[in-house]
Tab-separated table of C-alpha atoms in Angstrom:
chain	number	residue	atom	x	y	z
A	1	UNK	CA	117.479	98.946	122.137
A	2	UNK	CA	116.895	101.872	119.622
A	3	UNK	CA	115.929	99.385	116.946
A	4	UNK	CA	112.750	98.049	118.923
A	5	UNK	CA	111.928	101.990	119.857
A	6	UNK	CA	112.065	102.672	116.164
A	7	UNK	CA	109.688	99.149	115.108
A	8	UNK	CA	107.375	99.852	117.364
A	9	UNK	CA	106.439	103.457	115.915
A	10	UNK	CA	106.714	102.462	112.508
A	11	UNK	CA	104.338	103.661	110.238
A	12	UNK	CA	103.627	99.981	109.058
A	13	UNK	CA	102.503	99.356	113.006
A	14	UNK	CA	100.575	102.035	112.924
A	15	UNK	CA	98.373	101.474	110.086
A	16	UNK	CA	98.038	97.933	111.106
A	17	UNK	CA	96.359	99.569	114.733
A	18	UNK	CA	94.225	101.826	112.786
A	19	UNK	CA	93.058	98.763	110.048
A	20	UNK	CA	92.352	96.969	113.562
A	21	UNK	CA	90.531	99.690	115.171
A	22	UNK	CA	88.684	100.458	111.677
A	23	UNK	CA	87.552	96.108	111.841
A	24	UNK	CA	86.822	96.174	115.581
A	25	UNK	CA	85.085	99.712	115.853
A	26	UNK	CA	83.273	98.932	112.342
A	27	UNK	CA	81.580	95.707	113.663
A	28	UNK	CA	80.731	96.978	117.069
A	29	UNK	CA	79.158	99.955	114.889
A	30	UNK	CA	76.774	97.462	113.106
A	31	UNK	CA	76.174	94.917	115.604
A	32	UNK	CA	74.752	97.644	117.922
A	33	UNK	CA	72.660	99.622	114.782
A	34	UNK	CA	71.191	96.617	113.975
A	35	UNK	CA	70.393	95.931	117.400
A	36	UNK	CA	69.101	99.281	117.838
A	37	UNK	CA	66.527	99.345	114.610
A	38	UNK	CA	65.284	96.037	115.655
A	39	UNK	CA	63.796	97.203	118.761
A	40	UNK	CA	64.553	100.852	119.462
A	41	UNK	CA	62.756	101.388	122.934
A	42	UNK	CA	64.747	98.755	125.140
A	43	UNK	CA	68.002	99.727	122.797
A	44	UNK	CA	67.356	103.468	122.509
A	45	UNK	CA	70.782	103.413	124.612
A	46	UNK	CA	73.001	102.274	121.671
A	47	UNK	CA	72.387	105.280	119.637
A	48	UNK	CA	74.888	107.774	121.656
A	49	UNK	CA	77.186	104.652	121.837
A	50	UNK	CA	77.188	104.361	117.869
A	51	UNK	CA	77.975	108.212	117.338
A	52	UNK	CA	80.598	108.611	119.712
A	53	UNK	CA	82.467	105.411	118.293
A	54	UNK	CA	82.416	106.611	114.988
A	55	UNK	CA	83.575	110.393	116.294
A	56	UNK	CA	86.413	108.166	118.050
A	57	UNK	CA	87.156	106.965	114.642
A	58	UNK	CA	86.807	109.912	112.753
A	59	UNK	CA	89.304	111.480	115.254
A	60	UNK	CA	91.882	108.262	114.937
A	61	UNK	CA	91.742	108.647	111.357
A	62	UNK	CA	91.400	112.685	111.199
A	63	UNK	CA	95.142	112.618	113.882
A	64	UNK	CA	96.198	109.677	111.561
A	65	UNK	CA	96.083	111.408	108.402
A	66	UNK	CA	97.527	114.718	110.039
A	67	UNK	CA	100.670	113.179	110.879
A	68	UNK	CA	101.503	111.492	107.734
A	69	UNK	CA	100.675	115.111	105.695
A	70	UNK	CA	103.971	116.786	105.988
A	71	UNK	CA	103.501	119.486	104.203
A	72	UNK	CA	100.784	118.887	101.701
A	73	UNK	CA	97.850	121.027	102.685
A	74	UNK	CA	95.087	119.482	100.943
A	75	UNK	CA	95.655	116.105	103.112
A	76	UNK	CA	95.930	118.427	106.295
A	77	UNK	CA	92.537	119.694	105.185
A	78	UNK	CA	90.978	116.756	104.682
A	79	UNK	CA	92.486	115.753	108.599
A	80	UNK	CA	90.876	118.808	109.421
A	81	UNK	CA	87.693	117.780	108.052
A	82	UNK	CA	87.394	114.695	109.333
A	83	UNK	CA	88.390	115.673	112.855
A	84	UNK	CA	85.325	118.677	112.648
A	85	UNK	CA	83.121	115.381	111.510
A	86	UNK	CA	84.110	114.121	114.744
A	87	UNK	CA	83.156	116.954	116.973
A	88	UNK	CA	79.717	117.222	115.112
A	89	UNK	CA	79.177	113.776	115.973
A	90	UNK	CA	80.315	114.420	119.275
A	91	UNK	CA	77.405	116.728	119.435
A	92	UNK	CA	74.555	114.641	118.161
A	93	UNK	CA	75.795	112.234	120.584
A	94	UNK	CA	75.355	114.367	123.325
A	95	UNK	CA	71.821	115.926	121.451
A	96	UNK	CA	70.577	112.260	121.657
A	97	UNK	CA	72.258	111.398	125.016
A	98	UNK	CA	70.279	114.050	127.019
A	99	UNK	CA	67.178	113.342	125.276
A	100	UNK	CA	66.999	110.211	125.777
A	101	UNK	CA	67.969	111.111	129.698
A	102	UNK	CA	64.779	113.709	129.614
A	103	UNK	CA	62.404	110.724	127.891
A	104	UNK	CA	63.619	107.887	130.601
């Protein structure tokens, strides 16, 4: 019993999730930005979409990388940073949600 508690929250488990996340999240990223230069007035909805899946995956990333610091500072820094990347995109997503709301 402990031995399937301890595989599943291996760190090898985990950074297969976040490699899937990264492929799935990645290519939903592009499909929509492509979709969303080709004709940006029907698709002007995508854009808040796009920014708050990449804050989603700066956060994954950001909590990823603050876990596996220990005690190294610099890589809980760099978590840091990447986690304040996500709250800035966070707010341009909500920048470009309500304007878009106030244009429709």
């Amino acid at each position: 019993m402990r031995y399937r508690q301890a595989r599943r929250n291996s760190p090898r488990n985990t950074s297969l999730i976040l490699d899937w996340m990264h492929i799935i999240i990645g290519a939903l990223v592009v499909v929509m930005a492509v979709a969303a230069f080709i004709n940006p007035e029907s698709n002007m909805i995508l854009f808040p979409v796009i920014f708050f899946l990449a804050a989603v995956l700066n956060i994954v990333n950001g909590v990823y990388r603050y876990q596996q610091s220990g005690r190294d500072r610099r890589r809980k820094a760099s978590a840091i940073g990447l986690m304040v990347i996500a709250v800035f995109l966070l707010a341009v997503m909500v920048i470009s949600a309500v304007s878009i709301w106030r244009r429709g």
